[in-house]
PDB file of C-alpha atoms and ligand atoms in Angstrom:
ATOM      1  CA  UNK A   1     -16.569  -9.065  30.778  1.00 76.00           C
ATOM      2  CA  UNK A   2     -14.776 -12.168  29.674  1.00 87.00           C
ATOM      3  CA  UNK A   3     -11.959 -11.479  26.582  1.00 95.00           C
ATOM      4  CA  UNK A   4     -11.873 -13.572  23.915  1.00 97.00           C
ATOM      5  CA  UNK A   5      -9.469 -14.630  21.054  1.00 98.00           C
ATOM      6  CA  UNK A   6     -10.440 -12.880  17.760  1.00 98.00           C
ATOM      7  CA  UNK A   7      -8.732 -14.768  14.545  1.00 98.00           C
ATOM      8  CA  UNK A   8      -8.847 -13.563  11.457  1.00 98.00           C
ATOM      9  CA  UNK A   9      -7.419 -14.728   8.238  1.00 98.00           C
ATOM     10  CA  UNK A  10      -7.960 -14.034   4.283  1.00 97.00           C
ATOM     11  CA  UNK A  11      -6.214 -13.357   1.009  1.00 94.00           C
ATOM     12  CA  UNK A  12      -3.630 -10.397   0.597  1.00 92.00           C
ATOM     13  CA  UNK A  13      -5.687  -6.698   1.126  1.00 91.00           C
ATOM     14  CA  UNK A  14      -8.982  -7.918   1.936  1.00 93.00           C
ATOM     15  CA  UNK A  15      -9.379  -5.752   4.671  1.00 91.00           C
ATOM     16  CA  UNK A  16      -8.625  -7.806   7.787  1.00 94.00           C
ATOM     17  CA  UNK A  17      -6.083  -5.111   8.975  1.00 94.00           C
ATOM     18  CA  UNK A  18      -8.678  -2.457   8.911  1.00 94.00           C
ATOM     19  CA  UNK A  19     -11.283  -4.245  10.660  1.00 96.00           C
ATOM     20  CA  UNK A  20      -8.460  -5.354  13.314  1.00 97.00           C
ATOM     21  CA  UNK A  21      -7.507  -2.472  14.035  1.00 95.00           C
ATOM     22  CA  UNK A  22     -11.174  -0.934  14.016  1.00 95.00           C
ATOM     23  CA  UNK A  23     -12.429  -3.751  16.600  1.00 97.00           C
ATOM     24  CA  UNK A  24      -9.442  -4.002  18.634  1.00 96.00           C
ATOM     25  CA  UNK A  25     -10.073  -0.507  19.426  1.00 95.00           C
ATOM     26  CA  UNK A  26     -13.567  -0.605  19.850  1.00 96.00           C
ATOM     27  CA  UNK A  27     -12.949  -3.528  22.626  1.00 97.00           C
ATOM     28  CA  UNK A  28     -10.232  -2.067  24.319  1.00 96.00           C
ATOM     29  CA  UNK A  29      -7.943  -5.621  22.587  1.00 96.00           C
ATOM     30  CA  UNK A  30      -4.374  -5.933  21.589  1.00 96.00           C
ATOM     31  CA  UNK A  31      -3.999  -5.890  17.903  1.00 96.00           C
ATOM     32  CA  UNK A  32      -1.282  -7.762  16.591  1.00 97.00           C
ATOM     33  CA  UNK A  33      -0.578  -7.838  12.605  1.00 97.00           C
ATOM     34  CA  UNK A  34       1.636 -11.171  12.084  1.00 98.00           C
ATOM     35  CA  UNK A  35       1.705 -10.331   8.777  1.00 98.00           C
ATOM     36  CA  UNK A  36       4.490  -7.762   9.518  1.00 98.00           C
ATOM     37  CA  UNK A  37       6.219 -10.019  11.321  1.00 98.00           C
ATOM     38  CA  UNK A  38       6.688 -12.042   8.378  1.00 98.00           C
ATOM     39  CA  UNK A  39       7.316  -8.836   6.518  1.00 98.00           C
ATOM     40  CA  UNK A  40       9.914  -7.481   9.522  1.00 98.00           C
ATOM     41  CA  UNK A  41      12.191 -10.977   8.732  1.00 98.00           C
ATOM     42  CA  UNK A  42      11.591 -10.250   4.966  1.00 98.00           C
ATOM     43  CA  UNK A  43      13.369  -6.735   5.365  1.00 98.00           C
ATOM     44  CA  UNK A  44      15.938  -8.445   7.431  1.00 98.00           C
ATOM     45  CA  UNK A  45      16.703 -11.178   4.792  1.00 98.00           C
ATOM     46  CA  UNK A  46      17.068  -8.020   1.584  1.00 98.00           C
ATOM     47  CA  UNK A  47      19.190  -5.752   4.026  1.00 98.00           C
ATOM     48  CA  UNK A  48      21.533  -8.709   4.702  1.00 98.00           C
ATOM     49  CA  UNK A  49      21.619  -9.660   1.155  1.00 97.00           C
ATOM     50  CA  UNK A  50      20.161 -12.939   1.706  1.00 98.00           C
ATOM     51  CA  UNK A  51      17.124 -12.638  -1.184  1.00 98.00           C
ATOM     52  CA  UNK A  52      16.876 -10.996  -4.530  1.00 95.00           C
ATOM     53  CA  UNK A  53      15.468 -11.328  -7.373  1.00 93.00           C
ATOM     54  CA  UNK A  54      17.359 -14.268  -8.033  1.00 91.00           C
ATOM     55  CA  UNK A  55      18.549 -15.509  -5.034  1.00 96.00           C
ATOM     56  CA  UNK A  56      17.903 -16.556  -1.801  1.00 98.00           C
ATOM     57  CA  UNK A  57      19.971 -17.988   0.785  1.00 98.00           C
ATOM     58  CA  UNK A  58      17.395 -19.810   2.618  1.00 98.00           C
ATOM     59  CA  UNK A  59      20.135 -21.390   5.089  1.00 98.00           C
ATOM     60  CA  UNK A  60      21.879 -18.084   5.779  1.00 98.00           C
ATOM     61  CA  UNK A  61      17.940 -16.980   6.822  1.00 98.00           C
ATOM     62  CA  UNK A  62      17.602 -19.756   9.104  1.00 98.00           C
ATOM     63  CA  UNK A  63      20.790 -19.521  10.433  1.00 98.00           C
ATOM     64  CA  UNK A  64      20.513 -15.725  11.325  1.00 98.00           C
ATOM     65  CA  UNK A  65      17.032 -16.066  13.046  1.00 98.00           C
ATOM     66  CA  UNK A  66      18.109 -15.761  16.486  1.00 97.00           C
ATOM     67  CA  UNK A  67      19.947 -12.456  15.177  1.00 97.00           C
ATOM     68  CA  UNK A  68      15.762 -11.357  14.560  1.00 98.00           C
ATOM     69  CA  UNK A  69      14.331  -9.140  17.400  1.00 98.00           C
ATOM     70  CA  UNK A  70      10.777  -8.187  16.256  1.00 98.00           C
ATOM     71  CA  UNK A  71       8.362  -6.249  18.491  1.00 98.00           C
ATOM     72  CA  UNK A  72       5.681  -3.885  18.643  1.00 97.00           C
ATOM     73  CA  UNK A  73       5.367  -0.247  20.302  1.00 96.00           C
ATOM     74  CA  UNK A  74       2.057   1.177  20.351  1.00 94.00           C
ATOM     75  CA  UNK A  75       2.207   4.386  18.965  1.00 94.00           C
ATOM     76  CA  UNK A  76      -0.193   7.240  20.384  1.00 92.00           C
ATOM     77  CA  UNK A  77      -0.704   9.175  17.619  1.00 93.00           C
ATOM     78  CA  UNK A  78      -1.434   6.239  14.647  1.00 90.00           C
ATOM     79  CA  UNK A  79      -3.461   4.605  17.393  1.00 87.00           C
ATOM     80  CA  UNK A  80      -1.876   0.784  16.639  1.00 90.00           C
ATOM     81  CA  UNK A  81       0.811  -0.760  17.700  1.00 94.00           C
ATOM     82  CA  UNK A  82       4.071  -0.339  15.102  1.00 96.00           C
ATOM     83  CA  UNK A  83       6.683  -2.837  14.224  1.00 98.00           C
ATOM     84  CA  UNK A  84      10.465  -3.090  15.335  1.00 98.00           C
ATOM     85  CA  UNK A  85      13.210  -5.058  14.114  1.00 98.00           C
ATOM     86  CA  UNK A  86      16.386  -4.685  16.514  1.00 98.00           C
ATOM     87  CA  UNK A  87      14.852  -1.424  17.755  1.00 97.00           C
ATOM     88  CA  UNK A  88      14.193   0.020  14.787  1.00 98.00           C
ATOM     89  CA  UNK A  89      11.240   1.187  13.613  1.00 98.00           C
ATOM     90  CA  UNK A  90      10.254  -0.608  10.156  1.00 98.00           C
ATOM     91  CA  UNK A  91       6.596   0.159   9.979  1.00 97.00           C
ATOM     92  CA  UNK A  92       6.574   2.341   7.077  1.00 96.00           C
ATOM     93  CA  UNK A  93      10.213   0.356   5.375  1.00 97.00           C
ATOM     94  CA  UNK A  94       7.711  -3.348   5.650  1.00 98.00           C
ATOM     95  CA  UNK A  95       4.759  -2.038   3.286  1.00 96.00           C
ATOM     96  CA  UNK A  96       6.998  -1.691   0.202  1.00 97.00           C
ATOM     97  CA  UNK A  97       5.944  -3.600  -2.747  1.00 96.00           C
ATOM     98  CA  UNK A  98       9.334  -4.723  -2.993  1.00 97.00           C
ATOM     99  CA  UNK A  99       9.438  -6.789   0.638  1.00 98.00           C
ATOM    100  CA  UNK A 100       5.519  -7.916  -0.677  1.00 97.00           C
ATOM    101  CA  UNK A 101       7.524  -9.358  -3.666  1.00 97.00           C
ATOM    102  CA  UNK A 102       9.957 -11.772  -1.543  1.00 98.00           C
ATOM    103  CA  UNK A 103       7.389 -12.141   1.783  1.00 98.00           C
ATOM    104  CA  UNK A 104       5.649 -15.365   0.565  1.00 97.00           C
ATOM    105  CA  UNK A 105       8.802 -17.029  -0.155  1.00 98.00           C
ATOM    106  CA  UNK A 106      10.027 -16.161   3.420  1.00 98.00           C
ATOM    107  CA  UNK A 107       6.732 -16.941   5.049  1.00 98.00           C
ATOM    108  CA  UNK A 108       6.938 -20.777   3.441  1.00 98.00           C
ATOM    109  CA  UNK A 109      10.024 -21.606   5.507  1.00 98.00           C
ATOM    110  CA  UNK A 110       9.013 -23.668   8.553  1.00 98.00           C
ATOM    111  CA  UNK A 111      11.861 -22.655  10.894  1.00 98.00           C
ATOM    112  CA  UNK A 112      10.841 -19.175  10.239  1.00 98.00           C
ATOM    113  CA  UNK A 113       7.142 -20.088  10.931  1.00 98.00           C
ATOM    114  CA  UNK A 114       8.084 -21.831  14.000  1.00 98.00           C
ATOM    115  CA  UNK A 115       9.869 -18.831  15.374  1.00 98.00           C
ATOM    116  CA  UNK A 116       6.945 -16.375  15.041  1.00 98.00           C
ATOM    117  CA  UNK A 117       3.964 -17.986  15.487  1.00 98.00           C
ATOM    118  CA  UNK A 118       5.346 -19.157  19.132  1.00 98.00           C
ATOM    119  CA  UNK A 119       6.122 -15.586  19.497  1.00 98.00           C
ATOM    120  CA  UNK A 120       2.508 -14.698  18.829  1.00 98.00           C
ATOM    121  CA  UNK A 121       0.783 -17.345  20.566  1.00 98.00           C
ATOM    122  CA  UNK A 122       2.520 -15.369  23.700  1.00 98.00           C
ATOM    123  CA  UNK A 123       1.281 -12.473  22.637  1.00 97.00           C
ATOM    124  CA  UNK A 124      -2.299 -13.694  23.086  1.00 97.00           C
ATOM    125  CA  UNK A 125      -2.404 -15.686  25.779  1.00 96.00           C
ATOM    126  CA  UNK A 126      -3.625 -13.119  27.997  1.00 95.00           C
ATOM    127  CA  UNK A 127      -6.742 -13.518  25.274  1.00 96.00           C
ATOM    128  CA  UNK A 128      -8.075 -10.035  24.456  1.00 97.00           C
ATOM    129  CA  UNK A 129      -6.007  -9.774  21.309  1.00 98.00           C
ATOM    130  CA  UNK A 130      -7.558  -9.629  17.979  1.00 98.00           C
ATOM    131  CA  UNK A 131      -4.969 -11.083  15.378  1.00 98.00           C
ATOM    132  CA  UNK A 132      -5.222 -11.056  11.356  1.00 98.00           C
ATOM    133  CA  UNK A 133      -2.936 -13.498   9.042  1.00 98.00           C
ATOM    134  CA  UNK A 134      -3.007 -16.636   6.947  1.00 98.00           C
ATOM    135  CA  UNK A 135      -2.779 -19.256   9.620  1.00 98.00           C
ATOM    136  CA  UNK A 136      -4.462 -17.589  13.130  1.00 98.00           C
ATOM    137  CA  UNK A 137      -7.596 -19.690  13.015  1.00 98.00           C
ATOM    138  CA  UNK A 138      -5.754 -22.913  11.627  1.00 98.00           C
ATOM    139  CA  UNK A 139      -2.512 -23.158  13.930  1.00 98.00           C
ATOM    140  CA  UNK A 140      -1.513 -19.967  15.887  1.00 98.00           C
ATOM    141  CA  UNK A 141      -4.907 -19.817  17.775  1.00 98.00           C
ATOM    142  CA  UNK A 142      -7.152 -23.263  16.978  1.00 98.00           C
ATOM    143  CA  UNK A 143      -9.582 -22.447  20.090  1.00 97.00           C
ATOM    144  CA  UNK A 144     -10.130 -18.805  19.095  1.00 98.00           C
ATOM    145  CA  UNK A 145     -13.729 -18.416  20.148  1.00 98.00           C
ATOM    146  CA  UNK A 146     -14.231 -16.110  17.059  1.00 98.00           C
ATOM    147  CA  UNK A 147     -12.637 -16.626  13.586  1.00 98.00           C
ATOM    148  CA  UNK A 148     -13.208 -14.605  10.621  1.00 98.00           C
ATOM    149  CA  UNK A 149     -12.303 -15.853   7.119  1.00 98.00           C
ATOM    150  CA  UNK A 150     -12.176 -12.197   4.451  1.00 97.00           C
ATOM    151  CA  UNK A 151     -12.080 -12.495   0.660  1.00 95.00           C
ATOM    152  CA  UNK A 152     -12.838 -10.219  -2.008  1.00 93.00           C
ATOM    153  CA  UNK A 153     -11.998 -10.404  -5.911  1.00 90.00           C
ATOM    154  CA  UNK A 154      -8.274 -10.449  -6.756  1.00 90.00           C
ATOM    155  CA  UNK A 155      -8.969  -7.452  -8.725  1.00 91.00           C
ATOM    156  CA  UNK A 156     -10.716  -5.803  -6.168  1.00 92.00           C
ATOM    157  CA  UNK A 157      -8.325  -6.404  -3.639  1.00 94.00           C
ATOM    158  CA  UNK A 158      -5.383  -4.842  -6.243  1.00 96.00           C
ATOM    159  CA  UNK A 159      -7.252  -1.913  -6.298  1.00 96.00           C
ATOM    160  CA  UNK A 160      -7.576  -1.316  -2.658  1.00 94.00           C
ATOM    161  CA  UNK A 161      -3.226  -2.435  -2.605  1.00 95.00           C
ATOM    162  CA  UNK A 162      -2.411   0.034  -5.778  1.00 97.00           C
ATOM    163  CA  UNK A 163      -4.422   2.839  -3.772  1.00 96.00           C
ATOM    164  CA  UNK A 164      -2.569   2.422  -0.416  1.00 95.00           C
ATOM    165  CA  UNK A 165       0.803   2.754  -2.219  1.00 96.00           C
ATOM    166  CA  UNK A 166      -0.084   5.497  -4.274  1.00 97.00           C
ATOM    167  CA  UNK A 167      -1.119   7.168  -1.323  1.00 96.00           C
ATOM    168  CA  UNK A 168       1.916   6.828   0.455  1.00 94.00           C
ATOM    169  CA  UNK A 169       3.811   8.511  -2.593  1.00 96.00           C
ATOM    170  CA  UNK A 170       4.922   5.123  -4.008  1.00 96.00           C
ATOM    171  CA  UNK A 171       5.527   4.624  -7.673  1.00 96.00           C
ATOM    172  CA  UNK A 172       3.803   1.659  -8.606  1.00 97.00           C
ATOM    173  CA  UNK A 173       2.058   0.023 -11.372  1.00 97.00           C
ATOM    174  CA  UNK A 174      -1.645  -1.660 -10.863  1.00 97.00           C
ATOM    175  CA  UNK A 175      -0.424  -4.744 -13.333  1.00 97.00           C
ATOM    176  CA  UNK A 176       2.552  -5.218 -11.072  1.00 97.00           C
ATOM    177  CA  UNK A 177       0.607  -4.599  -7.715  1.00 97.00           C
ATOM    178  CA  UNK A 178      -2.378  -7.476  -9.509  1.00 96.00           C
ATOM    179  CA  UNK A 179       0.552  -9.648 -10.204  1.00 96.00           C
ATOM    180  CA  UNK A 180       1.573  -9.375  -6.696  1.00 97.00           C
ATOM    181  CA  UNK A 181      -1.704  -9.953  -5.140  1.00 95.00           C
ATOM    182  CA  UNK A 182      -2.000 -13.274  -7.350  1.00 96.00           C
ATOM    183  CA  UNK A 183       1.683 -14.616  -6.916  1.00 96.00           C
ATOM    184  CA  UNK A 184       1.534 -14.656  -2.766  1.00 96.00           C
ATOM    185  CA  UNK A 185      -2.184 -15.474  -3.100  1.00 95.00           C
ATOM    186  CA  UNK A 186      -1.175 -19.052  -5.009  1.00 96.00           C
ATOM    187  CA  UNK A 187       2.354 -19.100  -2.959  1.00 97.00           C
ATOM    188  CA  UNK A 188       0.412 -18.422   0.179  1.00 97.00           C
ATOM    189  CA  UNK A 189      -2.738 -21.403  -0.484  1.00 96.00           C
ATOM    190  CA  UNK A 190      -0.292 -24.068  -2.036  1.00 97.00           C
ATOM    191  CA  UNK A 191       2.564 -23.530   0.475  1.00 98.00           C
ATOM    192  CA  UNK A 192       2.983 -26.851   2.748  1.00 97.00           C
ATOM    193  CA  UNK A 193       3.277 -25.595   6.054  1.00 98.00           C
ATOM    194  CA  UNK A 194       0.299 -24.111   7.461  1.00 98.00           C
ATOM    195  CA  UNK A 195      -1.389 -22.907   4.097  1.00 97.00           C
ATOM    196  CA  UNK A 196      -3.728 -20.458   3.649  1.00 97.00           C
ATOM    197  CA  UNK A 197      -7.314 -22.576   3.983  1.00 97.00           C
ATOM    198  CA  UNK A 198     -10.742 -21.567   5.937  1.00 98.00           C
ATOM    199  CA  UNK A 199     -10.946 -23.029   9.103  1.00 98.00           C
ATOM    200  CA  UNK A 200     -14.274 -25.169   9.659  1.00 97.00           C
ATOM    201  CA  UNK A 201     -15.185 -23.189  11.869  1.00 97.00           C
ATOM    202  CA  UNK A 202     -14.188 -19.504  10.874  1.00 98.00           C
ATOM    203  CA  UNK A 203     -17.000 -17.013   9.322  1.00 98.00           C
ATOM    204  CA  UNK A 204     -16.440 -16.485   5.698  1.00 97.00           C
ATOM    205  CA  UNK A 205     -17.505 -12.351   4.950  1.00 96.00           C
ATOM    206  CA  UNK A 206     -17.319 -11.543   1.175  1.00 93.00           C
ATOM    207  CA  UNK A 207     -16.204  -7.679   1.884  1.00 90.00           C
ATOM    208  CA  UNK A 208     -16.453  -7.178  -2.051  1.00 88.00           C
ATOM    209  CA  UNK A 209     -19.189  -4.585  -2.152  1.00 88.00           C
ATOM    210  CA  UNK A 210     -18.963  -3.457   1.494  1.00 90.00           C
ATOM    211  CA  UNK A 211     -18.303  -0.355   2.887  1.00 91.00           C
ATOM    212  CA  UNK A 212     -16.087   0.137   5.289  1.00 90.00           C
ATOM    213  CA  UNK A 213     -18.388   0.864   7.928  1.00 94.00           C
ATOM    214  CA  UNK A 214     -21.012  -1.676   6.913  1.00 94.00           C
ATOM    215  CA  UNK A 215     -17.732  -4.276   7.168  1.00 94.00           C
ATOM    216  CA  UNK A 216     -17.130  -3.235  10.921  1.00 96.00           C
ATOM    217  CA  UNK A 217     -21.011  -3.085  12.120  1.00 97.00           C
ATOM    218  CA  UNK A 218     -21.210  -6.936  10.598  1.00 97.00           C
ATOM    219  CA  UNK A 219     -18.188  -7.813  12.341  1.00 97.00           C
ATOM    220  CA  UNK A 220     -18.434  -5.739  15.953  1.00 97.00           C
ATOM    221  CA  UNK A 221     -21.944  -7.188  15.881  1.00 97.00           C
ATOM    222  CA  UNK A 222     -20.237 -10.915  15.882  1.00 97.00           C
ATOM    223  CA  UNK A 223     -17.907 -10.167  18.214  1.00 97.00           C
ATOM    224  CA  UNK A 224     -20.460  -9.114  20.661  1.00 97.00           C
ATOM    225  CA  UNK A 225     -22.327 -12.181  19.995  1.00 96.00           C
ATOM    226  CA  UNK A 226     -19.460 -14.271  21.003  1.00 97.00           C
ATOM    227  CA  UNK A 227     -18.692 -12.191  23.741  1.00 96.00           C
ATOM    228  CA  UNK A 228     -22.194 -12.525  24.994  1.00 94.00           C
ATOM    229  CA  UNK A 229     -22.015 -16.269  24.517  1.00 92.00           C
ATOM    230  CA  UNK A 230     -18.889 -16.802  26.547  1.00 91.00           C
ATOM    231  CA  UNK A 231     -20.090 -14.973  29.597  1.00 83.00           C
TER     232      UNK A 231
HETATM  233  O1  CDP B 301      -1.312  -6.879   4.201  1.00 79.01           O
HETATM  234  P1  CDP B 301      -1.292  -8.049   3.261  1.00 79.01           P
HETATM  235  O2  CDP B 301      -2.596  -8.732   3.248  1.00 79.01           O
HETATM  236  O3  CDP B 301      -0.729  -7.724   1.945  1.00 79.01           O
HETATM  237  O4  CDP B 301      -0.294  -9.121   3.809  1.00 79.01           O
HETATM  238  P2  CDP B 301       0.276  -9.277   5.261  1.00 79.01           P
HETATM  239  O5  CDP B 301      -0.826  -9.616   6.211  1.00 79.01           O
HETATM  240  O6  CDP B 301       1.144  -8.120   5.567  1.00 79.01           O
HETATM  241  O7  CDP B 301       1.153 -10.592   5.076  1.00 79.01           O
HETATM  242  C1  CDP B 301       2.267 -10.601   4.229  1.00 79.01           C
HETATM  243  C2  CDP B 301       2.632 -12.033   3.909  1.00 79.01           C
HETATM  244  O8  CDP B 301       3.068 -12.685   5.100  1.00 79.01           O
HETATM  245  C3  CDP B 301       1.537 -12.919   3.349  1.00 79.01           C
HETATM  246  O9  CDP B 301       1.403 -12.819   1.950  1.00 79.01           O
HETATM  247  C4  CDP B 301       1.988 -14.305   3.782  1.00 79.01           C
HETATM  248  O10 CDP B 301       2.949 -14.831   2.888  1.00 79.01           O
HETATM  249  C5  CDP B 301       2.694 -14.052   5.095  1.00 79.01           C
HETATM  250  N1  CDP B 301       1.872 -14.353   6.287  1.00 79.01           N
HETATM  251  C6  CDP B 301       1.787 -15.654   6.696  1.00 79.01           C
HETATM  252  O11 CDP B 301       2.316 -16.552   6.059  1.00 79.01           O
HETATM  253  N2  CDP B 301       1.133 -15.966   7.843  1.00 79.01           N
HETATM  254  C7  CDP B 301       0.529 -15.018   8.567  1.00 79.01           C
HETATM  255  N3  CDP B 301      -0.087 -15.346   9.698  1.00 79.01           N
HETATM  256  C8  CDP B 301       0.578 -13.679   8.147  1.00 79.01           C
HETATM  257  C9  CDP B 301       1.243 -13.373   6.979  1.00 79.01           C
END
């Protein structure tokens, strides 16, 4: 069976990661989440002191980028693929709500784009990969031969956020987890290199009032489509 490229891009916590992970799975695919790649150079930035609340020493980042090893290990038991930066494991440190605070400001920074997205169009072009972000239909992969586009309601989406934390035993507030969502959603759309936008030819899915499992059939049913299609 041919592999394909599988794109898919959308707001903050609309579900892209879920699906992902769920098709990647299904299809025997990589699964990579650039998202914590941005996060993994985030976490290297606040334990270097280079951002805080009211600083950030963008030149120091840029500078230091070649200092930023960031891979993934697949990890048996989870079933996906976890994140390293310098050999450590930083899957669980990356989800905080306090790197989701400074990650749009780092993701804006071209040199920093430049650096990962190179790294991840490596990382697919074996094809067979199914990879969620801002920018994988736009720039990383432009000839995916599927590309998904996910939004929900802000609100929505905060809910699904404030849950995950809660869940992991974080103390967090829905208003500041809303606030969140909003900031990188406008950060993340109005930024000038490689913005958040729908690709003209990606699939928009409105995952508002979907289940979880009505979200994958939709999807796994595309992707076989397009499979089908490319044979
Ligand atoms: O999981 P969530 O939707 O909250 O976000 P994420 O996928 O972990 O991405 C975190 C942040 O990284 C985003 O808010 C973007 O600022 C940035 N990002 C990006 O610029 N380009 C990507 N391809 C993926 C993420």
């Amino acid at each position: 069976m041919n592999k394909i490229t599988i794109a898919i891009d959308g707001f903050s916590s609309t579900g892209k990661s879920t699906v992902a992970k769920q098709l990647a799975k299904y299809l025997g695919y990589v699964y990579v989440d650039s998202g914590a790649m941005y996060r993994a150079v985030t976490y290297y930035a606040m334990k270097n002191g280079l951002i805080s609340k009211d600083d950030f020493n963008v030149e120091a980042l840029i500078y230091q980028l070649d200092n930023i090893n960031i891979t993934f290990k697949f990890n048996e038991k989870l079933g996906f693929a976890e994140v390293y930066l310098n050999n450590e494991n930083i899957e669980r440190s990356i989800r905080t709500l306090e790197v989701s605070s400074f990650v749009s400001k780092v993701a804006a920074i071209s040199e920093v784009r430049q650096k990962l997205v190179e790294q991840q169009q490596k990382m697919g072009q074996d094809k067979g990969v199914v990879m969620d972000g801002r920018d994988i239909g736009t720039v990383v992969f432009k000839d995916a031969e599927l590309k998904l586009y996910m939004i929900a309601s802000a609100e929505k989406r905060a809910v699904r956020r404030f849950d995950e934390l809660i869940e992991r035993g974080d103390q967090v507030l829905y208003e500041d987890v809303l606030k969140n969502v909003q900031e990188r959603d406008h950060i993340d759309s109005t930024r000038e290199d490689s913005p958040l936008v729908k690709a003209a030819d990606a699939i928009e899915i409105d995952n508002s009032d979907m289940t979880l499992d009505e979200q994958f059939d939709k999807i796994l049913r595309l992707a076989k489509m397009t499979i089908e299609d490319c044979e």
